[in-house]
XYZ file of N, CA, C and O in Angstrom:
228
model
N 0.853 -1.177 0.000
C 0.000 0.000 0.000
C 0.896 1.236 0.000
O 1.885 1.290 0.712
N 0.520 2.207 -0.769
C 1.301 3.434 -0.865
C 1.170 4.253 0.421
O 0.119 4.295 1.041
N 2.245 4.912 0.811
C 2.238 5.722 2.028
C 1.233 6.854 1.924
O 0.564 7.191 2.895
N 1.098 7.435 0.745
C 0.197 8.569 0.576
C -1.248 8.198 0.939
O -1.964 8.982 1.544
N -1.672 6.984 0.583
C -3.042 6.579 0.894
C -3.229 6.346 2.392
O -4.328 6.511 2.911
N -2.181 5.978 3.105
C -2.275 5.770 4.550
C -2.397 7.108 5.271
O -3.116 7.229 6.259
N -1.710 8.121 4.780
C -1.659 9.416 5.447
C -2.768 10.376 5.011
O -2.824 11.500 5.470
N -3.652 9.923 4.158
C -4.698 10.777 3.616
C -5.733 11.132 4.685
O -6.148 10.293 5.473
N -6.161 12.391 4.712
C -7.229 12.823 5.614
C -8.583 12.406 5.060
O -8.818 12.478 3.856
N -9.462 11.977 5.948
C -10.801 11.564 5.551
C -11.798 12.439 6.297
O -11.786 12.498 7.517
N -12.653 13.128 5.546
C -13.690 13.958 6.159
C -15.036 13.274 5.980
O -15.463 13.019 4.855
N -15.684 12.975 7.098
C -16.983 12.320 7.059
C -17.998 13.285 7.653
O -17.893 13.662 8.813
N -18.971 13.686 6.833
C -19.949 14.686 7.266
C -21.302 14.089 7.647
O -22.144 14.779 8.185
N -21.494 12.819 7.379
C -22.774 12.168 7.652
C -22.595 11.185 8.808
O -21.682 10.365 8.797
N -23.477 11.237 9.820
C -23.363 10.358 10.977
C -23.443 8.892 10.590
O -22.753 8.045 11.148
N -24.281 8.582 9.618
C -24.449 7.195 9.184
C -23.144 6.660 8.602
O -22.726 5.533 8.900
N -22.471 7.452 7.785
C -21.202 7.036 7.206
C -20.121 6.913 8.288
O -19.283 6.019 8.235
N -20.141 7.809 9.257
C -19.183 7.747 10.356
C -19.372 6.452 11.140
O -18.400 5.772 11.481
N -20.618 6.105 11.417
C -20.913 4.865 12.141
C -20.441 3.656 11.341
O -19.821 2.733 11.887
N -20.693 3.653 10.042
C -20.272 2.550 9.181
C -18.749 2.436 9.151
O -18.195 1.333 9.206
N -18.064 3.568 9.085
C -16.604 3.582 9.049
C -16.017 3.022 10.339
O -15.125 2.173 10.321
N -16.557 3.465 11.475
C -16.071 2.982 12.769
C -16.354 1.486 12.915
O -15.504 0.728 13.397
N -17.513 1.045 12.482
C -17.854 -0.384 12.547
C -16.877 -1.210 11.709
O -16.436 -2.289 12.128
N -16.554 -0.711 10.533
C -15.603 -1.417 9.658
C -14.226 -1.506 10.308
O -13.565 -2.560 10.239
N -13.781 -0.431 10.950
C -12.488 -0.453 11.640
C -12.494 -1.455 12.792
O -11.522 -2.186 13.008
N -13.588 -1.500 13.551
C -13.690 -2.432 14.672
C -13.680 -3.879 14.183
O -13.039 -4.739 14.784
N -14.381 -4.161 13.104
C -14.405 -5.515 12.545
C -13.025 -5.913 12.019
O -12.597 -7.051 12.176
N -12.337 -4.960 11.403
C -10.999 -5.232 10.881
C -10.025 -5.545 12.018
O -9.150 -6.407 11.881
N -10.193 -4.872 13.153
C -9.318 -5.120 14.300
C -9.545 -6.520 14.873
O -8.626 -7.136 15.408
N -10.755 -7.049 14.746
C -11.076 -8.387 15.265
C -10.545 -9.492 14.355
O -10.305 -10.604 14.799
N -10.376 -9.177 13.075
C -9.951 -10.170 12.091
C -8.473 -10.482 12.270
O -7.647 -9.578 12.345
N -8.148 -11.758 12.331
C -6.762 -12.168 12.490
C -6.215 -12.649 11.148
O -6.930 -13.224 10.345
N -4.946 -12.427 10.965
C -4.262 -12.887 9.760
C -4.041 -14.387 9.864
O -3.541 -14.891 10.865
N -4.426 -15.101 8.834
C -4.202 -16.541 8.784
C -3.261 -16.848 7.625
O -3.614 -16.646 6.466
N -2.053 -17.338 7.928
C -1.127 -17.664 6.844
C -1.685 -18.792 5.971
O -2.355 -19.692 6.470
N -1.424 -18.701 4.687
C -1.916 -19.698 3.742
C -0.748 -20.533 3.236
O 0.353 -20.024 3.053
N -1.008 -21.788 2.985
C -0.022 -22.660 2.377
C -0.229 -22.608 0.867
O -1.329 -22.875 0.385
N 0.807 -22.243 0.124
C 0.698 -22.181 -1.327
C 0.641 -23.585 -1.899
O 1.402 -24.461 -1.492
N -0.280 -23.779 -2.825
C -0.448 -25.111 -3.398
C 0.172 -25.219 -4.789
O 0.189 -26.293 -5.363
N 0.661 -24.117 -5.321
C 1.280 -24.122 -6.647
C 2.668 -23.515 -6.568
O 2.933 -22.629 -5.771
N 3.530 -23.982 -7.444
C 4.888 -23.478 -7.486
C 4.909 -22.095 -8.139
O 4.190 -21.842 -9.101
N 5.703 -21.221 -7.601
C 5.816 -19.861 -8.124
C 7.141 -19.729 -8.870
O 8.185 -20.118 -8.362
N 7.084 -19.159 -10.082
C 8.282 -18.948 -10.889
C 8.267 -17.529 -11.425
O 7.242 -17.057 -11.902
N 9.391 -16.853 -11.324
C 9.496 -15.492 -11.849
C 9.914 -15.554 -13.306
O 10.852 -16.269 -13.667
N 9.197 -14.807 -14.154
C 9.552 -14.753 -15.564
C 9.788 -13.300 -15.966
O 9.169 -12.390 -15.423
N 10.700 -13.097 -16.917
C 11.021 -11.745 -17.373
C 11.202 -11.739 -18.882
O 11.377 -12.781 -19.503
N 11.151 -10.543 -19.445
C 11.464 -10.336 -20.863
C 10.649 -11.181 -21.827
O 9.430 -11.230 -21.764
N 11.343 -11.857 -22.737
C 10.695 -12.663 -23.777
C 9.928 -13.845 -23.194
O 9.016 -14.363 -23.820
N 10.301 -14.269 -22.012
C 9.605 -15.393 -21.376
C 8.146 -15.028 -21.085
O 7.289 -15.901 -21.060
N 7.865 -13.740 -20.884
C 6.495 -13.303 -20.639
C 5.653 -13.543 -21.883
O 4.537 -14.082 -21.812
N 6.176 -13.161 -23.056
C 5.457 -13.391 -24.306
C 5.239 -14.888 -24.526
O 4.167 -15.316 -24.930
N 6.253 -15.655 -24.256
C 6.151 -17.103 -24.409
C 5.088 -17.672 -23.450
O 4.315 -18.543 -23.821
N 5.073 -17.144 -22.239
C 4.108 -17.610 -21.234
C 2.679 -17.381 -21.710
O 1.818 -18.224 -21.552
N 2.437 -16.211 -22.319
C 1.080 -15.887 -22.800
C 0.878 -16.298 -24.266
O -0.117 -15.937 -24.871
N 1.852 -17.009 -24.837
C 1.781 -17.553 -26.203
C 1.608 -16.453 -27.248
O 0.839 -16.589 -28.176
N 2.303 -15.349 -27.056
C 2.289 -14.253 -28.036
C 3.553 -14.338 -28.867
O 4.595 -14.721 -28.392
N 3.464 -13.952 -30.139
C 4.619 -13.956 -31.030
C 5.016 -12.580 -31.424
O 4.338 -11.662 -31.441
């Protein structure tokens, strides 16, 4: 995530939106990160290999 988006000011003028925003923050705080096990092999491709990967000539 870009730093600029983290530091951005948010002005909420409607009570309903403020309540929704606070509720979303509270729910996010309750959510725990669960690590995932990758089931597929990851390979980095560059240059001409990208065209080959997508079958472009």
